[in-house]
CSV table of C-alpha atoms and ligand atoms in Angstrom, one decimal:
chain,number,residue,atom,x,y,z
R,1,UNK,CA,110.5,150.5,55.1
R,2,UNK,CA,111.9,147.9,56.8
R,3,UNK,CA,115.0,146.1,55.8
R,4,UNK,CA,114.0,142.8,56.9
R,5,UNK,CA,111.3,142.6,54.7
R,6,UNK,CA,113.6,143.4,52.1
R,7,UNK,CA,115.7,140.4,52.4
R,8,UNK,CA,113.2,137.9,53.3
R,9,UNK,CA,112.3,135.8,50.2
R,10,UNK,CA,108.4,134.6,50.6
R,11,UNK,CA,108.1,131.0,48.8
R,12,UNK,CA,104.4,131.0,46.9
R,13,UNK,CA,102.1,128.1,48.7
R,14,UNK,CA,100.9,125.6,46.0
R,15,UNK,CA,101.7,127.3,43.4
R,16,UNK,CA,102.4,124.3,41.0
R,17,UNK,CA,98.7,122.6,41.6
R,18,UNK,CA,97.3,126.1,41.2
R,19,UNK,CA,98.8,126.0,38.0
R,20,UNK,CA,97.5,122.9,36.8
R,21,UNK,CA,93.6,123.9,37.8
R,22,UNK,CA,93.8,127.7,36.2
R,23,UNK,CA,94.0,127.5,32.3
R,24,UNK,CA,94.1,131.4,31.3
R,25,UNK,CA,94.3,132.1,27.3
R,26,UNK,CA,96.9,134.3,26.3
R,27,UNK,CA,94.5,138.0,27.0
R,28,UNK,CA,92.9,136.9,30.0
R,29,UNK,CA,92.5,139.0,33.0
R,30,UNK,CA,93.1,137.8,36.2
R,31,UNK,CA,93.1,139.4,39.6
R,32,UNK,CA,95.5,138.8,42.5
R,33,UNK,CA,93.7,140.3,45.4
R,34,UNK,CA,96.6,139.3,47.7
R,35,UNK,CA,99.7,140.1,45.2
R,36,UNK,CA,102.3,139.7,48.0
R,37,UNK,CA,106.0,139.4,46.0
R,38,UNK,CA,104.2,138.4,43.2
R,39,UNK,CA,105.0,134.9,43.1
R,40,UNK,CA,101.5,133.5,42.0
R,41,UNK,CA,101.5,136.3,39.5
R,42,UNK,CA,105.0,135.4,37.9
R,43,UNK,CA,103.7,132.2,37.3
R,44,UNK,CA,100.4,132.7,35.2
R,45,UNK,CA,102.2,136.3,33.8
R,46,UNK,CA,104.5,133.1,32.1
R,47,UNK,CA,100.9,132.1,29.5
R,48,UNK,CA,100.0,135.8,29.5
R,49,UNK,CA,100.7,137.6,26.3
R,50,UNK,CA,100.6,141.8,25.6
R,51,UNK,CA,97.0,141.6,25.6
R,52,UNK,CA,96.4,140.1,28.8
R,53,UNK,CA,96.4,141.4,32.0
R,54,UNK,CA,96.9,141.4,36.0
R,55,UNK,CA,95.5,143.5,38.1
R,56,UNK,CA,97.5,143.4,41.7
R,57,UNK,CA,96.4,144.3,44.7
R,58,UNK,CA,97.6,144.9,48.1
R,59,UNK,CA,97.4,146.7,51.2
R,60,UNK,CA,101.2,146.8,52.3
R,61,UNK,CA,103.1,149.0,50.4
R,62,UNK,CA,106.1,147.0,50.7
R,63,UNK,CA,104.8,144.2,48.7
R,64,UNK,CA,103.5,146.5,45.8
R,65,UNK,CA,107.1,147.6,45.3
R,66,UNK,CA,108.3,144.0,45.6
R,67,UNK,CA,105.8,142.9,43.1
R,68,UNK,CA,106.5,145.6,40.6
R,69,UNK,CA,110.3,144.5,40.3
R,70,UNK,CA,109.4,140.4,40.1
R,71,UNK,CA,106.8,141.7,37.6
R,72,UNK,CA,108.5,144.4,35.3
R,73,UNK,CA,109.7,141.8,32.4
R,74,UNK,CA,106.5,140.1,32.0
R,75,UNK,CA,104.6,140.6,28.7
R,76,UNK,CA,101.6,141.3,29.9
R,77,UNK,CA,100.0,144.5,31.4
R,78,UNK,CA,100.0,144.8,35.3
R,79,UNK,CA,98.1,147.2,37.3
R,80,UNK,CA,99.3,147.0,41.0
R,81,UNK,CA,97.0,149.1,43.2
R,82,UNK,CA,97.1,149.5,46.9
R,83,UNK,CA,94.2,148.6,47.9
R,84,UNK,CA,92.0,146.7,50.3
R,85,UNK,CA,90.6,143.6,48.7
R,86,UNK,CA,87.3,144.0,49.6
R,87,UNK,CA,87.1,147.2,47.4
R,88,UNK,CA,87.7,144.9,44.3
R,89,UNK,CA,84.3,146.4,42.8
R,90,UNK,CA,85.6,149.8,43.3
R,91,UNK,CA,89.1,149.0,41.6
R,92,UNK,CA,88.2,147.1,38.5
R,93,UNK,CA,85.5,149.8,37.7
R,94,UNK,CA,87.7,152.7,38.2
R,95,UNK,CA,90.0,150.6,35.6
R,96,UNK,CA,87.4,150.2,32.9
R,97,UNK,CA,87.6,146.3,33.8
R,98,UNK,CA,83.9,145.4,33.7
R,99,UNK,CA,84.4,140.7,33.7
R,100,UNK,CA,87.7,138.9,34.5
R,101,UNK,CA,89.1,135.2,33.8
R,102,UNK,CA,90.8,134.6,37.0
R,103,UNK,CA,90.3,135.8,40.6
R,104,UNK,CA,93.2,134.8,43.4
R,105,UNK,CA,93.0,135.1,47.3
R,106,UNK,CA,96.3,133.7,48.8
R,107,UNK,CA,95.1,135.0,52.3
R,108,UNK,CA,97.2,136.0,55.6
R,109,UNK,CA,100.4,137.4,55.3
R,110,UNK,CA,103.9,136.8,54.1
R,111,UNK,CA,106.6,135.2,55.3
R,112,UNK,CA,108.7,139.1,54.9
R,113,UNK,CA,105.7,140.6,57.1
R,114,UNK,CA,106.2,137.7,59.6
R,115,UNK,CA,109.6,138.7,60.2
R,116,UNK,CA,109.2,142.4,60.3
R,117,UNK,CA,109.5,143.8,63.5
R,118,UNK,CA,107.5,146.9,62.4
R,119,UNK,CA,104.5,144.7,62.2
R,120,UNK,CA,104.8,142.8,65.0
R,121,UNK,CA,103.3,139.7,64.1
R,122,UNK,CA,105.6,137.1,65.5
R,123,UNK,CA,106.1,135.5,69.1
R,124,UNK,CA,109.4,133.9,67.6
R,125,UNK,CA,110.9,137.4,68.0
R,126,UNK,CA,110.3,139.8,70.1
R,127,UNK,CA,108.3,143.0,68.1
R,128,UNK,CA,106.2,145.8,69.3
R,129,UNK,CA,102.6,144.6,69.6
R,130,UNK,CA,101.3,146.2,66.6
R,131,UNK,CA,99.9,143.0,63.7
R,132,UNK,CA,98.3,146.2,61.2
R,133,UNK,CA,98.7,144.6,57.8
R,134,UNK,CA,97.6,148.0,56.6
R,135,UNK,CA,99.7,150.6,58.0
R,136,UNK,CA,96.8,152.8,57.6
R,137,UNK,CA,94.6,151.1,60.5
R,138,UNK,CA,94.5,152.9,63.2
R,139,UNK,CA,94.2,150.2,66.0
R,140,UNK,CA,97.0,148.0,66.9
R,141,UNK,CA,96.6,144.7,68.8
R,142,UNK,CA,98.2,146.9,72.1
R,143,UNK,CA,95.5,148.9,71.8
R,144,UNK,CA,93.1,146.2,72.1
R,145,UNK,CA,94.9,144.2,74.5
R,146,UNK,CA,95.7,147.0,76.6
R,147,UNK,CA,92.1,148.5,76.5
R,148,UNK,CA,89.8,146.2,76.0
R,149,UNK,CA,87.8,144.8,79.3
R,150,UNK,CA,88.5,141.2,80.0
R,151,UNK,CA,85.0,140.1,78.6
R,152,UNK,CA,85.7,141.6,75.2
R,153,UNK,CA,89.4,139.9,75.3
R,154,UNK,CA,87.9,136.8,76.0
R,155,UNK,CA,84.9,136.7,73.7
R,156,UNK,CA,87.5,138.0,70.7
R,157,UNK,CA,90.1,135.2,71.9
R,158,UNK,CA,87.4,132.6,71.4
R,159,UNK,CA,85.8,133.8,68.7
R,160,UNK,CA,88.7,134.9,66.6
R,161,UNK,CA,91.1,132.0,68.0
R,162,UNK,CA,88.6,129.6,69.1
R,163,UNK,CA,90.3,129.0,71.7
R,164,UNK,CA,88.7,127.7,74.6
R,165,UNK,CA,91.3,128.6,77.0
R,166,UNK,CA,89.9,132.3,76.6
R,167,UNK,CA,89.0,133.4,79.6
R,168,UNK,CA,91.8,132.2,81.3
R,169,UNK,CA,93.9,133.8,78.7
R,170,UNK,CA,91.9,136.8,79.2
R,171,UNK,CA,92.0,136.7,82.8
R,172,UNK,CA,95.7,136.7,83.0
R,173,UNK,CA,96.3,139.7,80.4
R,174,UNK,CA,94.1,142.2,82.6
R,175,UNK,CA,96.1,141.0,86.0
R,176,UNK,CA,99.5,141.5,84.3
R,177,UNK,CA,98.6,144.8,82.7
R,178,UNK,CA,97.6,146.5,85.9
R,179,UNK,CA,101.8,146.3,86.3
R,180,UNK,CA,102.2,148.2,83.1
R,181,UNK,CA,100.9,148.0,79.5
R,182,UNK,CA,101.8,145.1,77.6
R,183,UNK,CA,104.0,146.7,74.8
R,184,UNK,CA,105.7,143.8,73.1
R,185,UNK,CA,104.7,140.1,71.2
R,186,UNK,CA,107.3,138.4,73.7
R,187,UNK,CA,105.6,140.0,76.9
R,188,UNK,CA,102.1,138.6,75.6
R,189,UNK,CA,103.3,135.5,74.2
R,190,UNK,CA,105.0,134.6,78.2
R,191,UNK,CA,101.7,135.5,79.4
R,192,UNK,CA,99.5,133.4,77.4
R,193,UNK,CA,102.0,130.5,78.3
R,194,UNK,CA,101.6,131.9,81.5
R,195,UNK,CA,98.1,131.3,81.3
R,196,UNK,CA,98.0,127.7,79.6
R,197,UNK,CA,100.8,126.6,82.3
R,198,UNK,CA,103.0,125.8,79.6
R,199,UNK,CA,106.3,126.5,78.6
R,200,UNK,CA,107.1,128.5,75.4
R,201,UNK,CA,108.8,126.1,73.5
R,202,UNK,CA,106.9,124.2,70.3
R,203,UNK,CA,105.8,120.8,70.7
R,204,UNK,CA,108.0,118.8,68.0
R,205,UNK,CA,105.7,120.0,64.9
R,206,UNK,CA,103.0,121.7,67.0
R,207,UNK,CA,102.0,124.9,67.9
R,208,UNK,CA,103.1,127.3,70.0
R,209,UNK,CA,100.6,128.0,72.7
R,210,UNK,CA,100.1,131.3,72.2
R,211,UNK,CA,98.9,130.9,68.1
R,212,UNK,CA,95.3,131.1,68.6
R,213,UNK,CA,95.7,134.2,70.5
R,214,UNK,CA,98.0,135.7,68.2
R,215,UNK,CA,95.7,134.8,65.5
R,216,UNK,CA,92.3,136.3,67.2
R,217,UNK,CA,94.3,139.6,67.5
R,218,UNK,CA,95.6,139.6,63.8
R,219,UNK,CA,92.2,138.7,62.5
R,220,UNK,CA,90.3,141.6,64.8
R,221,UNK,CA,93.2,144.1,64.1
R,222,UNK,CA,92.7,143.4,60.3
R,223,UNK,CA,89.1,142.9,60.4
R,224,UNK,CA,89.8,139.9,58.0
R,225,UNK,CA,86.5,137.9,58.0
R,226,UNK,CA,84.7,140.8,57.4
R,227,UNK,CA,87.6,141.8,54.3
R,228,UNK,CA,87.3,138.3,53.3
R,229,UNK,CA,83.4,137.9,52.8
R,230,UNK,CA,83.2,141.1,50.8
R,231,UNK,CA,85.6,139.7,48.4
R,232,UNK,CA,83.7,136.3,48.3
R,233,UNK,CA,80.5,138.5,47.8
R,234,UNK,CA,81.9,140.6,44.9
R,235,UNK,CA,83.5,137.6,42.7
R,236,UNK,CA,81.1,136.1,41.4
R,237,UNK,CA,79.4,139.1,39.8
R,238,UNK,CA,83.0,140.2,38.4
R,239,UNK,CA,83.8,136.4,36.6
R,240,UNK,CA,82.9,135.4,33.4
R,241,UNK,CA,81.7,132.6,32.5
R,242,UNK,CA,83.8,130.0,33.3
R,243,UNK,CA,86.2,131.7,34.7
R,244,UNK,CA,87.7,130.6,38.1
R,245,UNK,CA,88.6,131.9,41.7
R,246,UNK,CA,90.6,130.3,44.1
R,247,UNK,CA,91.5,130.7,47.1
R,248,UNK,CA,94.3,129.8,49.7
R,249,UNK,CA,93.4,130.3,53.4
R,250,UNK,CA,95.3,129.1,56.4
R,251,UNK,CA,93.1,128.9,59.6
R,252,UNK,CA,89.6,127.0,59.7
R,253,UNK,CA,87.7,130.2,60.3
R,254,UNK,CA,88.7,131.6,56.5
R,255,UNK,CA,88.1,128.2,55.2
R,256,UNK,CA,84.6,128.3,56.5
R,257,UNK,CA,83.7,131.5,54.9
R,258,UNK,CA,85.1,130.0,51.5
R,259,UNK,CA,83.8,126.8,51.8
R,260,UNK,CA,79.9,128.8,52.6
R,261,UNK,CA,80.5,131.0,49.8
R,262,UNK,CA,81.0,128.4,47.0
R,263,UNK,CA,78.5,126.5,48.5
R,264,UNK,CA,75.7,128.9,48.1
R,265,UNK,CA,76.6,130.0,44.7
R,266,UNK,CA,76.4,126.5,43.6
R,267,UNK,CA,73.2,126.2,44.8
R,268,UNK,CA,71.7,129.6,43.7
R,269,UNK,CA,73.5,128.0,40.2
R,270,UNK,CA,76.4,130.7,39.6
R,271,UNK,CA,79.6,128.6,40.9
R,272,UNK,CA,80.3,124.8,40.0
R,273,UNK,CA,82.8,123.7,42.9
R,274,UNK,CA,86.6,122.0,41.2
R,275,UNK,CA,87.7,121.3,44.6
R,276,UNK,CA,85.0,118.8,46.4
R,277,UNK,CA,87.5,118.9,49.3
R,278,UNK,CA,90.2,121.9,49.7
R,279,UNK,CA,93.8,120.8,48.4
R,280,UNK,CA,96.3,120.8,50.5
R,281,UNK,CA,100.1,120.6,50.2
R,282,UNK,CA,101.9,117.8,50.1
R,283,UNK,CA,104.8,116.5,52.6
R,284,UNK,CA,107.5,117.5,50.4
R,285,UNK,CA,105.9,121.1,49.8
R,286,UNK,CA,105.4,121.3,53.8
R,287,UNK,CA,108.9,120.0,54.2
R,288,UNK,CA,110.1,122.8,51.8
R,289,UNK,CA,108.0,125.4,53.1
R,290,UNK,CA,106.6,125.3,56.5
R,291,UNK,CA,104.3,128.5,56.1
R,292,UNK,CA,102.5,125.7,53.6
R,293,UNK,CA,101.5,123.3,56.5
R,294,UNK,CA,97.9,124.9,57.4
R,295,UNK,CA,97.2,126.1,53.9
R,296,UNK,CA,94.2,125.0,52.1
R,297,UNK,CA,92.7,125.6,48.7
R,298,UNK,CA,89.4,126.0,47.0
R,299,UNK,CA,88.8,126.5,43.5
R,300,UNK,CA,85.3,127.5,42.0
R,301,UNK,CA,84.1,128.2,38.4
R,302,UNK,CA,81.5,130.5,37.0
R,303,UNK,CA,78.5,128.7,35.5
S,1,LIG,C1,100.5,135.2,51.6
S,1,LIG,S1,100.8,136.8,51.0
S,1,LIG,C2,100.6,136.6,49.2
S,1,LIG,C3,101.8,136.1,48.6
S,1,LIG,C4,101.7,136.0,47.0
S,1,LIG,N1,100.6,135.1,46.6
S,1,LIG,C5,103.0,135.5,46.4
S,1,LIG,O1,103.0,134.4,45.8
S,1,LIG,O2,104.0,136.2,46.5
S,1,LIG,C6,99.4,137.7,51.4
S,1,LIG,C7,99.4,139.1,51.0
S,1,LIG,O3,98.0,139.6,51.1
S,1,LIG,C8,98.1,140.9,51.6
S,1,LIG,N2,96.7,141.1,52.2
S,1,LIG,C9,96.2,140.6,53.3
S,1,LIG,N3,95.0,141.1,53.5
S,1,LIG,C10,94.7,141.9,52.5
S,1,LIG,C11,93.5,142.6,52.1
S,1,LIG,N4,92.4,142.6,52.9
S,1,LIG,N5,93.5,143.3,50.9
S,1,LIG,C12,94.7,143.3,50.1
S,1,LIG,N6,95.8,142.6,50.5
S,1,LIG,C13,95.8,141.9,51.6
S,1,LIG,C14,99.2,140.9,52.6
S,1,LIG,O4,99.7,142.2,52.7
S,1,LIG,C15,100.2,140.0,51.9
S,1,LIG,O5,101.1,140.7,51.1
């Protein structure tokens, strides 16, 4: 356990608008697929009463035992699993849980498992090249970036970080590896720069050059699309009828999937889409909270 991500408080992304769109009655059940510290949860736990109930899940352990304690006073039930969101099905069956009011997806990661150096997510600090959400995965991003021929590195770059840099980027990571593997987020953030013939540093605002890569890794390392589209594909046989899911995501290629998913189920007539176009946060919340400024929201509702 790491003691960063014990001190690092994680600030819940628009929380407040998700409160005005989600109207649960006092036993409704709602699922947070992504319970992180529990900050969404707190929130609607608030218009819970004993008969309602949230089911939690997660795939960090760390966050379950955050989420217990931010949970514990609430007067509802809560029923915090560790579990991979795409086994929703699986969970709410072995529960007895057969329909639920609410579903949540507040994807990515926290700002605690940004700064842990165990997960080595971060090119802000230097961390061991490792981006497993799931400690249980047995494939790191080293493994990947240390094995994988430049090809694969480039197609995954581009396809995961849609960057079209990639096989420059690609290029470069194979040459410098024949010197030694590449062990740390600093080593393969420099080379990436490297790469881009750009400095480190963060345009005013901007990104640092090395975020797509970083992100094609995370999302290969986590197999996130693929996590993401079984959830979409199990909600909307586990809402009732109008009942709601939303979902947060933070990088176009989630918000694609999303944006698909409602789509279809409004055609096939099984979702009417709130959210014409995805919320996003305002100023103030981004000025708050910069982990807000990519974030994007899309609310459905069961027909
Ligand atoms: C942005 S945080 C959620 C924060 C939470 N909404 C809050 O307000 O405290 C995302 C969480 O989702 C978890 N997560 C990411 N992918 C997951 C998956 N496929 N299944 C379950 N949990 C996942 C991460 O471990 C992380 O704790």
């Amino acid at each position: 356990m790491s003691k960063v991500n014990d001190v690092v408080e994680h600030v819940s992304v628009l929380a407040k608008t998700l409160a005005e769109q989600i109207n649960l009655p006092p036993d409704g059940v709602m699922v947070d697929a992504t319970i992180g510290h529990g900050g969404h949860s707190f929130l609607f736990g608030q218009t819970l009463g004993p008969d309602g109930v949230i089911v939690g899940l997660d795939v960090d352990t760390n966050a379950i035992r955050r989420a217990q304690f931010r949970l514990k006073d609430l007067a509802c039930k809560v029923i915090l699993l560790e579990s991979n969101f795409s086994e929703i099905g699986e969970r709410l069956d072995e529960q007895g849980i057969e329909s639920v009011d609410f579903i949540l997806a507040d994807l990515g990661v926290s700002s605690a498992q940004l700064a842990d150096v165990e997960r080595g997510l971060s090119f802000d600090t230097d961390m061991p090249l490792d981006m497993r959400i799931d400690k249980r995965l047995k494939r790191t991003a080293a493994d990947i970036v240390n094995r994988a021929d430049e090809k694969s590195l480039a197609d995954l770059i581009y396809r995961f970080g849609e960057d079209r840099a990639s096989r420059r980027i690609a290029r470069f990571i194979v040459q410098d590896r024949q010197s030694g593997p590449i062990r740390t987020t600093g080593q393969l953030a420099a080379i990436v720069c490297k790469a881009l013939g750009r400095s480190g540093r963060r345009r005013r605002a901007g990104k640092h050059p090395a975020t797509r890569t970083f992100q094609a890794l995370r999302i290969a390392v986590n197999n996130e699309l693929e996590n993401l589209e079984k959830l979409l594909d199990s909600a909307a046989a586990l809402l009732k009828k109008n009942g709601r899911i939303a979902v947060i995501s933070f990088h176009s290629l989630e918000d694609r999937l999303v944006k698909t998913n409602f789509k279809e189920n409004e055609k096939g007539g099984i979702y009417r889409i709130i959210t014409k176009k995805p919320i996003v946060p305002t100023r103030e919340e981004v000025q708050i909270n910069r982990r807000a400024r990519s974030a994007k929201l899309r609310i459905a509702q069961k027909q």
